[in-house]
Short mmCIF file of C-alpha atoms and ligand atoms in Angstrom, two decimals:
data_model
loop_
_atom_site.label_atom_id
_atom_site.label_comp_id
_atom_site.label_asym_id
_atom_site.label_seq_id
_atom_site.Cartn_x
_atom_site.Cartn_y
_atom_site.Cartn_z
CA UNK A 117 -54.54 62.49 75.32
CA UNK A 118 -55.52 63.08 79.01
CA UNK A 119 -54.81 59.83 80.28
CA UNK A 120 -52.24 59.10 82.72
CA UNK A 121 -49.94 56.31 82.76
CA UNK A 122 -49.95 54.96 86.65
CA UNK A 123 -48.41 52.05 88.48
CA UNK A 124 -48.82 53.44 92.20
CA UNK A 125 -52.36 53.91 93.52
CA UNK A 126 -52.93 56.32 96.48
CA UNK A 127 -53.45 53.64 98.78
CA UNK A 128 -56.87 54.31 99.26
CA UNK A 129 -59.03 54.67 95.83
CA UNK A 130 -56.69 54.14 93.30
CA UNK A 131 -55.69 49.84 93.12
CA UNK A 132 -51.66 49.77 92.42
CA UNK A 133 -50.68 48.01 88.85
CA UNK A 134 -48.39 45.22 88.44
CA UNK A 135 -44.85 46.18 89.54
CA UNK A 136 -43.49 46.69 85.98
CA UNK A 137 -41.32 44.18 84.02
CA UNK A 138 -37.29 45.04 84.83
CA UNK A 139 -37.79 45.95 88.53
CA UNK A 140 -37.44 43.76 90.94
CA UNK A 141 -37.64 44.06 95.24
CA UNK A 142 -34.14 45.59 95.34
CA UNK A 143 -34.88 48.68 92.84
CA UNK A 144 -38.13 49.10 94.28
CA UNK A 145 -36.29 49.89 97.67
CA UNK A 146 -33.32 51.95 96.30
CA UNK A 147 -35.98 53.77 94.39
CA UNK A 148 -37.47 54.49 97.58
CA UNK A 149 -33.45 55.62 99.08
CA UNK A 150 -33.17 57.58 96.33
CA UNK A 151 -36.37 59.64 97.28
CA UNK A 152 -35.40 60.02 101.00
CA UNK A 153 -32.20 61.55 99.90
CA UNK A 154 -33.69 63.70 97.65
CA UNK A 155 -35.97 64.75 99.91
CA UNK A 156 -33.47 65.51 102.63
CA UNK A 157 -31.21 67.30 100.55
CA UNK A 158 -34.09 69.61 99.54
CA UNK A 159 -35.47 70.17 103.33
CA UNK A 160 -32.24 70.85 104.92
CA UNK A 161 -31.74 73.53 101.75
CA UNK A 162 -34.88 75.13 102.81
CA UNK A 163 -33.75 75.22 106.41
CA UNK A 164 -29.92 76.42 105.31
CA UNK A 165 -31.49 79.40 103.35
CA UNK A 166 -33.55 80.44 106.18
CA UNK A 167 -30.68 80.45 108.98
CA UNK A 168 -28.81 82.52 106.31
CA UNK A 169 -26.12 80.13 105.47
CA UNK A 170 -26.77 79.13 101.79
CA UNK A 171 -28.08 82.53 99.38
CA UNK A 172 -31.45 81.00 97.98
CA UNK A 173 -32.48 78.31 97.07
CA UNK A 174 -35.21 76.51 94.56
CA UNK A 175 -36.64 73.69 96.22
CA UNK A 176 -38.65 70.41 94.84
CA UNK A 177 -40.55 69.05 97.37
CA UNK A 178 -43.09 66.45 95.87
CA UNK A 179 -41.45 66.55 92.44
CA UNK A 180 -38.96 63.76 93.43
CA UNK A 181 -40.00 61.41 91.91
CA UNK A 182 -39.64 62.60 88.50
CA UNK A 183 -36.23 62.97 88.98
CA UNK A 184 -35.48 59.62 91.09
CA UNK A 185 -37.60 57.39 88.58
CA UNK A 186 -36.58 58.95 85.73
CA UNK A 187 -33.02 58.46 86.59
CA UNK A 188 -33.22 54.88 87.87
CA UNK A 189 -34.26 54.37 83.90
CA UNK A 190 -30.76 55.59 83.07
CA UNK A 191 -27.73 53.79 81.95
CA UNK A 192 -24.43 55.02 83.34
CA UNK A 193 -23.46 56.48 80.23
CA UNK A 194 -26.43 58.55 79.53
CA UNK A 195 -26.09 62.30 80.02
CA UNK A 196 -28.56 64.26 82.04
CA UNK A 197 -29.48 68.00 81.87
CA UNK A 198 -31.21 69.23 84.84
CA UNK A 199 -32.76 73.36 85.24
CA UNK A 200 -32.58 74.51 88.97
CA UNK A 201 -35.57 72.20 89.86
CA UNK A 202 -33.52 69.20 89.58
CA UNK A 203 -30.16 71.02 91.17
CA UNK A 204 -29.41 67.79 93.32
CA UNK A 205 -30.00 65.41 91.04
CA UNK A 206 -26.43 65.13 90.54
CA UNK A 207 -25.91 63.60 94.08
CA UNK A 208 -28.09 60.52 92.82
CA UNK A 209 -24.50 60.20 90.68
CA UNK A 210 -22.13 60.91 93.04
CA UNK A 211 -21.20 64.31 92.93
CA UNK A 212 -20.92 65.43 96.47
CA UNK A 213 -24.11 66.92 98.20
CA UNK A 214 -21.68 69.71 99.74
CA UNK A 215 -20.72 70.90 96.28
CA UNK A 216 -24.35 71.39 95.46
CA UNK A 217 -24.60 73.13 98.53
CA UNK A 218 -21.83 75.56 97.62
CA UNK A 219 -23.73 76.65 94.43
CA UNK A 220 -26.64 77.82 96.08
CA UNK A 221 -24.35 79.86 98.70
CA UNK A 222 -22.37 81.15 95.66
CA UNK A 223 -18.82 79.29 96.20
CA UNK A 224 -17.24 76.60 93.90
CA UNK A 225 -17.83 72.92 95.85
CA UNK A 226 -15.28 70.97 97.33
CA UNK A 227 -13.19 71.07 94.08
CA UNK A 228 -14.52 73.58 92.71
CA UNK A 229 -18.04 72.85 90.30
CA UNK A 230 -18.20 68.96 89.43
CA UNK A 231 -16.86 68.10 85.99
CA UNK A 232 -19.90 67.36 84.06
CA UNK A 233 -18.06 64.52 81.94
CA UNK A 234 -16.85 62.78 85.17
CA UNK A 235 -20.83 62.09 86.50
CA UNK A 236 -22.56 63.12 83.02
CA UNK A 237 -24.42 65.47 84.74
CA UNK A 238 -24.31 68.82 82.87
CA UNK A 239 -24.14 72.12 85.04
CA UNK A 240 -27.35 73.52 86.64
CA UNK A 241 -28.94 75.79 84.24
CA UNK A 242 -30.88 78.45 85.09
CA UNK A 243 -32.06 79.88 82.31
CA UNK A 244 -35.39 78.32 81.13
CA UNK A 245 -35.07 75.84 78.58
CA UNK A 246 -31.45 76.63 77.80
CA UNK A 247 -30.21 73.08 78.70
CA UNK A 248 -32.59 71.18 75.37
CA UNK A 249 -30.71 72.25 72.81
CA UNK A 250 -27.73 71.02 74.94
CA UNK A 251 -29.03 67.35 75.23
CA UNK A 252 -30.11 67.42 71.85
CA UNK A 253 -26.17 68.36 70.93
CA UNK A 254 -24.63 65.88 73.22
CA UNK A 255 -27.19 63.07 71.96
CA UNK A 256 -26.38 64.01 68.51
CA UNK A 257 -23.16 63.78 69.06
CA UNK A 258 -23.05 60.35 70.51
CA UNK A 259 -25.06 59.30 67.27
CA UNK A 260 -22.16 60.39 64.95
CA UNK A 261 -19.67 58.61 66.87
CA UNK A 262 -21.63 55.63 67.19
CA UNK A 263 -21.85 56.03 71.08
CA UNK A 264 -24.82 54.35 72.50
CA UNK A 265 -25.24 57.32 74.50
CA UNK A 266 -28.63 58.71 75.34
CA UNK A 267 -29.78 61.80 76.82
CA UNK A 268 -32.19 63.09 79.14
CA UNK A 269 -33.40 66.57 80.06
CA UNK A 270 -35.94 67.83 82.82
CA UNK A 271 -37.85 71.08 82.28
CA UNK A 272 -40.96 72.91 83.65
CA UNK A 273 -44.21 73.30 81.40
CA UNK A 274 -43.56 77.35 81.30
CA UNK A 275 -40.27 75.96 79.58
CA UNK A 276 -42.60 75.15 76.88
CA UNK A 277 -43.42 78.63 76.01
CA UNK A 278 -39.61 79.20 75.48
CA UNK A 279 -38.12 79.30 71.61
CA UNK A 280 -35.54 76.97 72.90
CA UNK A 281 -37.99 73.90 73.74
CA UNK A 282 -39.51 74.05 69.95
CA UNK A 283 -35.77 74.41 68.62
CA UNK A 284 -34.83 71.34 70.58
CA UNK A 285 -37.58 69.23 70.03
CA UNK A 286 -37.65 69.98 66.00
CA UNK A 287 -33.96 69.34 65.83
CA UNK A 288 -33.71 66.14 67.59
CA UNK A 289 -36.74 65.10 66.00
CA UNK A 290 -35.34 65.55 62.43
CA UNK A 291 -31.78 64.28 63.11
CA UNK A 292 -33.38 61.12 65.48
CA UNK A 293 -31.22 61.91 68.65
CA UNK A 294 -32.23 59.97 71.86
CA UNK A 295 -32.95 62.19 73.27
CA UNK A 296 -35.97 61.96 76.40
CA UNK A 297 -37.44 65.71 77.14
CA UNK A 298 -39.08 65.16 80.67
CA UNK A 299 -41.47 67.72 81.29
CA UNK A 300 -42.11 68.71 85.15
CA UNK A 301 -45.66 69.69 84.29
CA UNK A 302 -46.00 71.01 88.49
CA UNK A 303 -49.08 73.57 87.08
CA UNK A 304 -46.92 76.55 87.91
CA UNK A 305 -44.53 78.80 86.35
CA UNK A 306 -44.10 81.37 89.29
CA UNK A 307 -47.01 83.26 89.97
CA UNK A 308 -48.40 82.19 85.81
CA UNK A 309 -50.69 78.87 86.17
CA UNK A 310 -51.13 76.23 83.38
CA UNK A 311 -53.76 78.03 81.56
CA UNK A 312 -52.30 81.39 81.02
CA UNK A 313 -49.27 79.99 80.26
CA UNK A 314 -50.48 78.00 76.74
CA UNK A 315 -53.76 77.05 75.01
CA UNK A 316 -53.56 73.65 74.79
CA UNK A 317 -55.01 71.16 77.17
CA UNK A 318 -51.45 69.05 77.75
CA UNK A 319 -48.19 69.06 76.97
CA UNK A 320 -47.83 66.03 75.63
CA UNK A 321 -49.90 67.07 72.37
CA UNK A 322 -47.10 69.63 71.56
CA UNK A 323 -45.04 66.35 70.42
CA UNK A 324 -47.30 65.94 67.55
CA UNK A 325 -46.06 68.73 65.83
CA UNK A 326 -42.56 67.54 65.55
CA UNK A 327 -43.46 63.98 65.21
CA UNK A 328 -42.28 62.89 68.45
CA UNK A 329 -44.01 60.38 70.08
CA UNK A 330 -45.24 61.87 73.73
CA UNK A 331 -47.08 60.41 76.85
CA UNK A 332 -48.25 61.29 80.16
CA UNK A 333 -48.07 60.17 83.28
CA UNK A 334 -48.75 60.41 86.90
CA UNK A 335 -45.34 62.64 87.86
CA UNK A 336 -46.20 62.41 91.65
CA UNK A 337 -45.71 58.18 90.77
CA UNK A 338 -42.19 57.36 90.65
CA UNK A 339 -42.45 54.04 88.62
CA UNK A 340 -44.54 55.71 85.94
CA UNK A 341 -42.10 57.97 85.60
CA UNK A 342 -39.14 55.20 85.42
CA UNK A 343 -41.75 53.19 82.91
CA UNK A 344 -41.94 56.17 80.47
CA UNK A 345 -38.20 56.88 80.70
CA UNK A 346 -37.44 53.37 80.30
CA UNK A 347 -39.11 53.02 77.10
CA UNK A 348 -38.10 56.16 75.65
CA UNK A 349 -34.53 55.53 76.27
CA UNK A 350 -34.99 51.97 74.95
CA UNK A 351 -36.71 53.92 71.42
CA UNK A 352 -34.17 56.36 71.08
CA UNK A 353 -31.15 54.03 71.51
CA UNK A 354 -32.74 51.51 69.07
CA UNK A 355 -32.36 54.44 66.57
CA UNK A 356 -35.99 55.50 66.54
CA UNK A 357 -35.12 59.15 67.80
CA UNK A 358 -36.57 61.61 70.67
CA UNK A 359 -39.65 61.09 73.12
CA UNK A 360 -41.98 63.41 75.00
CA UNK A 361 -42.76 62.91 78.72
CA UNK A 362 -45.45 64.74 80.29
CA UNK A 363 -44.90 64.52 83.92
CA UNK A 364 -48.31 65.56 85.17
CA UNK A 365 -48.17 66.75 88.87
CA UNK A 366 -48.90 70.20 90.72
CA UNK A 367 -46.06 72.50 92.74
CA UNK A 368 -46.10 71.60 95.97
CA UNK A 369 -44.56 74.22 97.57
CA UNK A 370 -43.25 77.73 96.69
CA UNK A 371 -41.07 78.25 93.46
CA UNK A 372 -38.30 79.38 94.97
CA UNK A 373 -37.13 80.38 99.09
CA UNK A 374 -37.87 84.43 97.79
CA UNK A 375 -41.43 83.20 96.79
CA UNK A 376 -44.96 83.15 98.86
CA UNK A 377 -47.52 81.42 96.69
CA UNK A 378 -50.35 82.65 99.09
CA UNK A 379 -49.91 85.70 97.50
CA UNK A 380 -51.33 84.44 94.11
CA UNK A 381 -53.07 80.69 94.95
CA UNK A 382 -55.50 78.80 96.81
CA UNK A 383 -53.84 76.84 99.93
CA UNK A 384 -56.86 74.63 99.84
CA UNK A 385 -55.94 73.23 96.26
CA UNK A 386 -52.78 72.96 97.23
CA UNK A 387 -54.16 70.38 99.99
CA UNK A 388 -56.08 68.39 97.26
CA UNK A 389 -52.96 67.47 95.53
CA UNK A 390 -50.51 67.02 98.94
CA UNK A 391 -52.08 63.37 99.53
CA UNK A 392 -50.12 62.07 96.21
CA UNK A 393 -46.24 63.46 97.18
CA UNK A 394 -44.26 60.39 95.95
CA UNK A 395 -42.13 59.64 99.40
CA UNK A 396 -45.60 58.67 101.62
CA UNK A 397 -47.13 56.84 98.42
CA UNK A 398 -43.87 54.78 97.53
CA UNK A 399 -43.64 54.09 101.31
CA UNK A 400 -46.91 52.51 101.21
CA UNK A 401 -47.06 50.87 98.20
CA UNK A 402 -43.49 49.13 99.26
CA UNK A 403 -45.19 48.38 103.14
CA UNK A 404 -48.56 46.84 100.64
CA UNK A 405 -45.90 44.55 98.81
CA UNK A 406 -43.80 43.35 102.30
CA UNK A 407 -40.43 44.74 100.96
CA UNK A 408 -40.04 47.58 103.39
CA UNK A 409 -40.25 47.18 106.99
CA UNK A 410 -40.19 49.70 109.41
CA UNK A 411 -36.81 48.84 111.17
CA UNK A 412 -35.27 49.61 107.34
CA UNK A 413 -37.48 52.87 106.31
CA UNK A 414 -36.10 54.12 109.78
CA UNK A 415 -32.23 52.99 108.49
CA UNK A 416 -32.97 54.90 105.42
CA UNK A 417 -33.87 57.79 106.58
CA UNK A 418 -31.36 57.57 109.56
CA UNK A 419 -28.28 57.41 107.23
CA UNK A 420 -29.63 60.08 104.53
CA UNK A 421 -29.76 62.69 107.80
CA UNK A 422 -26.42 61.86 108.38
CA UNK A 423 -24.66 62.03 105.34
CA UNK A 424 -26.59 65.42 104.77
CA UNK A 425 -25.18 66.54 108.54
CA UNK A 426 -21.89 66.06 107.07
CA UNK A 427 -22.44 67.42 103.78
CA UNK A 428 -23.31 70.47 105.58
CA UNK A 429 -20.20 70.76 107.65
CA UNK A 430 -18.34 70.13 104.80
CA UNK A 431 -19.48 73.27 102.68
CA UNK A 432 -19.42 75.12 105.27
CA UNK A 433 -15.04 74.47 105.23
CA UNK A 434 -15.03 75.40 102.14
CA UNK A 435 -13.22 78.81 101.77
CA UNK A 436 -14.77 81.90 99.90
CA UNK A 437 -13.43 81.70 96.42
CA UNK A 438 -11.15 83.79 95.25
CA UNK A 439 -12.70 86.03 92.67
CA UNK A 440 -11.28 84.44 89.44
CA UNK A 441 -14.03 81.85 89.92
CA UNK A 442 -16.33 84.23 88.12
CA UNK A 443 -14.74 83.99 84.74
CA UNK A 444 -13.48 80.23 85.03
CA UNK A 445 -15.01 78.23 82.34
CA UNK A 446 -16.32 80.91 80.06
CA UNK A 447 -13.84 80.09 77.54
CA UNK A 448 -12.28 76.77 76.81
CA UNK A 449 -8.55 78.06 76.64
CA UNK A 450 -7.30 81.84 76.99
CA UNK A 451 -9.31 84.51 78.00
CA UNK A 452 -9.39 88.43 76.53
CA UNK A 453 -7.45 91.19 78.51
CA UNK A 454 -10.92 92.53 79.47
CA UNK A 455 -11.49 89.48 81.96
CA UNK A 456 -8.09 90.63 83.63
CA UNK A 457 -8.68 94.31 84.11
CA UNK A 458 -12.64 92.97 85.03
CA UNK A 459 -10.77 90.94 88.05
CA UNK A 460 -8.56 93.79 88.88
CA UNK A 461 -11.34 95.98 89.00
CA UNK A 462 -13.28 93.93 91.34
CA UNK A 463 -10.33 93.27 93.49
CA UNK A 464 -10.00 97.00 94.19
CA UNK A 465 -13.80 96.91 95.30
CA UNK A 466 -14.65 96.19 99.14
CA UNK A 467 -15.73 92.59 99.51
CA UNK A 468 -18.83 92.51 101.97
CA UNK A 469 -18.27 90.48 105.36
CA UNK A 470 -19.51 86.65 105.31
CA UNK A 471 -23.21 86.68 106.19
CA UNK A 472 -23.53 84.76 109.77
CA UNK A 473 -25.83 82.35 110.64
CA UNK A 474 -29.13 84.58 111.98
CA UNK A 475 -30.49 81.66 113.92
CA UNK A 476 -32.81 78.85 114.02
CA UNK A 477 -34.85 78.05 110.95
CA UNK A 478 -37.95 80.05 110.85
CA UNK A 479 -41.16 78.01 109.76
CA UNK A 480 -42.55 79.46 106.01
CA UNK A 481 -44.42 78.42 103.18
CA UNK A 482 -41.22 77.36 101.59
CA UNK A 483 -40.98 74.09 103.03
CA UNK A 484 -41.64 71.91 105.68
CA UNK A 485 -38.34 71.85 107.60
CA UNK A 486 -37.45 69.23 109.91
CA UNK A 487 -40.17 67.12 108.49
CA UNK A 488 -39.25 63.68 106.54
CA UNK A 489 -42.34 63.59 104.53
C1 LIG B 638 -34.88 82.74 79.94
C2 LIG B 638 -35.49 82.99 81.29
N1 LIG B 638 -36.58 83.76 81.41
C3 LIG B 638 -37.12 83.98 82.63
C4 LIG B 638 -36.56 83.43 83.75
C5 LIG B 638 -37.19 83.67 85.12
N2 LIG B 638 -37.82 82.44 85.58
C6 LIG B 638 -37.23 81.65 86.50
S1 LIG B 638 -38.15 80.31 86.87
C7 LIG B 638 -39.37 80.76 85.80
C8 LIG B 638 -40.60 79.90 85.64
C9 LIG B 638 -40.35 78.59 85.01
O1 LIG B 638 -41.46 77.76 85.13
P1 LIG B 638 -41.45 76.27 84.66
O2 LIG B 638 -40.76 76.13 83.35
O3 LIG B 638 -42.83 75.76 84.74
O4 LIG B 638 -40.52 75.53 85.72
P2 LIG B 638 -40.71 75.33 87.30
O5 LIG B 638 -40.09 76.53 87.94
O6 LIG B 638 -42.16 75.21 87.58
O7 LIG B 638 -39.96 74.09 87.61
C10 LIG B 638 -39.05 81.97 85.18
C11 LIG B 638 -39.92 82.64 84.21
C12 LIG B 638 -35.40 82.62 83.58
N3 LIG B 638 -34.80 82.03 84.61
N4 LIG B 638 -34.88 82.42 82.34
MG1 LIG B 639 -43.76 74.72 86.30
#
C-alpha cells in the first residue's frame, strides 16, 4: 500500500495523467485561484507575525493543495473540520480573511468568530485530533435526519497517535457516517518525524483495522487530492460509510512562527521535496494544457494581494475585545456565577498596552515572505 495516486507530474520526470473525469478548463483554473489565495493568506501571516502585529501563527506553505483540492470535491452543504494547519480554509467559503486574521492576533473578527453553520466550517481546533469525533457527530447526524450531508476533516499523521483519531474512525466506521478523514501526512509532528511517531509504514493501512477503505496519494498534487475526496464523498453519501485519505507530502517549512526546524532536520532534504509545492506544479501543468496564460496567472495573483492588503487593514480596525469574549460560547445558554466573578476579576487586573508594529518583516525559516511561490 505504498503507491500513490497522481494526476500532476513534476514537469520534468513524472508524465501528467489524464485531467480527471468532472473537471473541466474552468475548475482547473479556480483550482489554481484557490491556491494563490491560500498561499497569500499564509505568506502575509508569516510576515504579520514577524512585524508583531498578529500573536503567532501556524503556517502551511506547500500543503495547499490538500486543502484547495480537497475542498473543490465538496458540495456546499458538506461540513468541514479543519486543525490549525488548515486555519484559512474557511476563506475558500467566504468567511472573511480579516476574521481569520483576528484569531491569530487574539481578537474576535469583524463580527466576532464566523458562525460555523453559516459557511459549515467548524471553528479552528487546536487540540490534536479533537475535531474527528466532531465530523463523525455532525455526519451522523445528517444520516438520522436524512440530510445528504457529508463531512470532511483534515488532520496531521502525529494526529494518528491520538485516542481521538481511533475513536473517530471506529465510530463512523460502525454507524457508516460520510465521513472523509484527510490525513496531512507532511512527515512531521514538531520536532517527532514519521518513524518515531508510529510503526507502520503508512497511514493509510491504519484503515484496515476499522474496515474503512483508505488510499494514498500525492498530497503536494492538488487533483489527486480532489480525485480521492471526490470519490470518498461520492461512497459515503451513497450510504457506504467513512474513507481514509493519506495525503502523502513532507513539511515544508517550520511548524509553527515559534519553531526553527534547523534545530532538529536536514535543510538539504528539505530541498529534495521543495521542487513538488503544488502552486509552481499546478502552474505548469495548467501553462502544459494552454489554459493559463501569463497575462491571467499575473491577474490572479494581482487581485489575491489586494484583497489580502485590505483584509489586513481591516483587522487591524477591529477594536480589542472586551474581555467577555473569553467565556462567549462555552455554554449554549446561561453561564455559572463563577464566569462573572472570573470577568470581574480580570477586569480589576492591568491590561498590557497593544503591542506596536516593531518594523519590517525580518527574513526566517518560517516562510518565504514577499515571495508568491
Ligand atoms: C492534545 C494535544 N497534544 C499536544 C499538542 C501540542 N501539539 C501541537 S501541534 C503538535 C504536532 C501535531 O502534528 P501533526 O498531527 O502531524 O500535525 P501537523 O502539525 O504536522 O500539521 C502537537 C503535539 C496539542 N496541540 N494538542
Ligand atoms: Mg505532521
Amino acid at each position: 500500500m505504498t503507491e500513490l495516486l497522481r494526476v500532476i507530474g513534476d514537469g520534468d520526470e513524472i508524465p501528467d495523467a489524464e485531467v480527471p473525469d468532472g473537471l473541466n478548463d474552468k475548475d482547473l483554473v479556480e483550482i489554481y485561484r484557490w491556491l494563490i489565495l491560500l498561499r497569500t493568506f499564509d505568506e502575509r501571516a508569516v510576515a504579520l507575525q514577524r512585524q508583531g502585529r498578529i500573536g503567532t501563527y501556524a503556517l502551511y506553505w506547500g500543503e495547499e493543495g490538500t486543502q484547495a483540492g480537497a475542498l473543490y470535491a465538496c458540495a456546499e452543504t458538506d461540513w468541514v473540520f479543519p486543525s490549525y494547519r488548515q486555519n484559512a480554509i474557511g476563506i475558500l467559503r467566504g468567511v472573511p480573511a480579516a476574521t481569520v486574521l483576528a484569531w491569530w492576533r487574539g481578537f474576535g473578527g469583524v463580527h466576532g468568530f464566523w458562525d460555523p453553520r453559516e459557511h459549515r466550517v467548524a471553528p479552528i481546533c487546536v487540540p490534536i485530533a479533537t475535531q474527528l469525533p466532531h465530523a463523525v457527530g455532525l455526519a451522523w447526524a445528517a444520516k438520522i435526519r436524512r440530510e445528504p450531508t457529508a463531512s470532511l476533516t483534515w488532520f496531521g499523521d502525529g494526529a494518528t497517535s491520538e485516542g481521538d483519531f481511533h475513536e473517530a474512525m471506529n465510530f463512523a466506521a460502525v454507524m457508516r457516517t460520510a465521513t472523509v478523514f484527510f490525513c496531512v501526512n507532511n512527515q512531521w509532528a514538531i520536532s517527532t518525524p514519521l518513524d518515531k511517531q508510529m510503526a507502520t509504514a503508512t497511514i493509510a493501512e491504519k484503515g484496515a483495522a476499522y474496515a474503512i477503505p483508505a488510499i494514498r496519494v500525492d498530497g503536494f498534487d492538488p487533483l489527486a487530492c480532489w480525485k480521492a475526496t471526490k470519490e470518498a464523498l461520492e461512497r459515503g453519501r451513497a450510504g457506504d460509510g467513512p474513507s481514509l485519505i493519506e495525503a502523502y507530502c513532507y513539511r515544508l517549512k517550520a511548524h509553527g512562527t515559534a519553531d526553527d526546524p534547523r534545530l532538529y532536520r536536514d535543510e538539504e532534504e528539505v530541498e529534495r521535496w521543495m521542487h513538488l509545492e503544488p502552486v509552481g506544479r499546478m502552474r505548469g501543468y495548467l501553462k502544459r494544457l494552454g489554459i493559463l496564460s501569463d497575462e491571467h496567472d499575473e491577474e490572479i495573483r494581482a487581485e489575491a494581494k489586494a484583497s489580502m492588503a485590505a483584509s489586513v487593514k481591516e483587522m487591524e480596525a477591529i477594536d480589542q475585545p472586551d474581555l467577555e469574549i473569553l467565556f462567549e460560547h462555552v455554554y449554549a445558554s446561561g453561564r455559572p456565577w463563577t464566569f462573572d466573578e472570573g470577568v470581574e476579576e480580570l477586569r480589576s487586573v492591568e491590561r498590557p498596552p497593544e503591542v506596536k508594529p516593531i518594523g519590517p518583516a525580518a527574513s526566517s525559516g518560517a516562510g518565504e515572505e514577499g515571495k508568491t511561490q
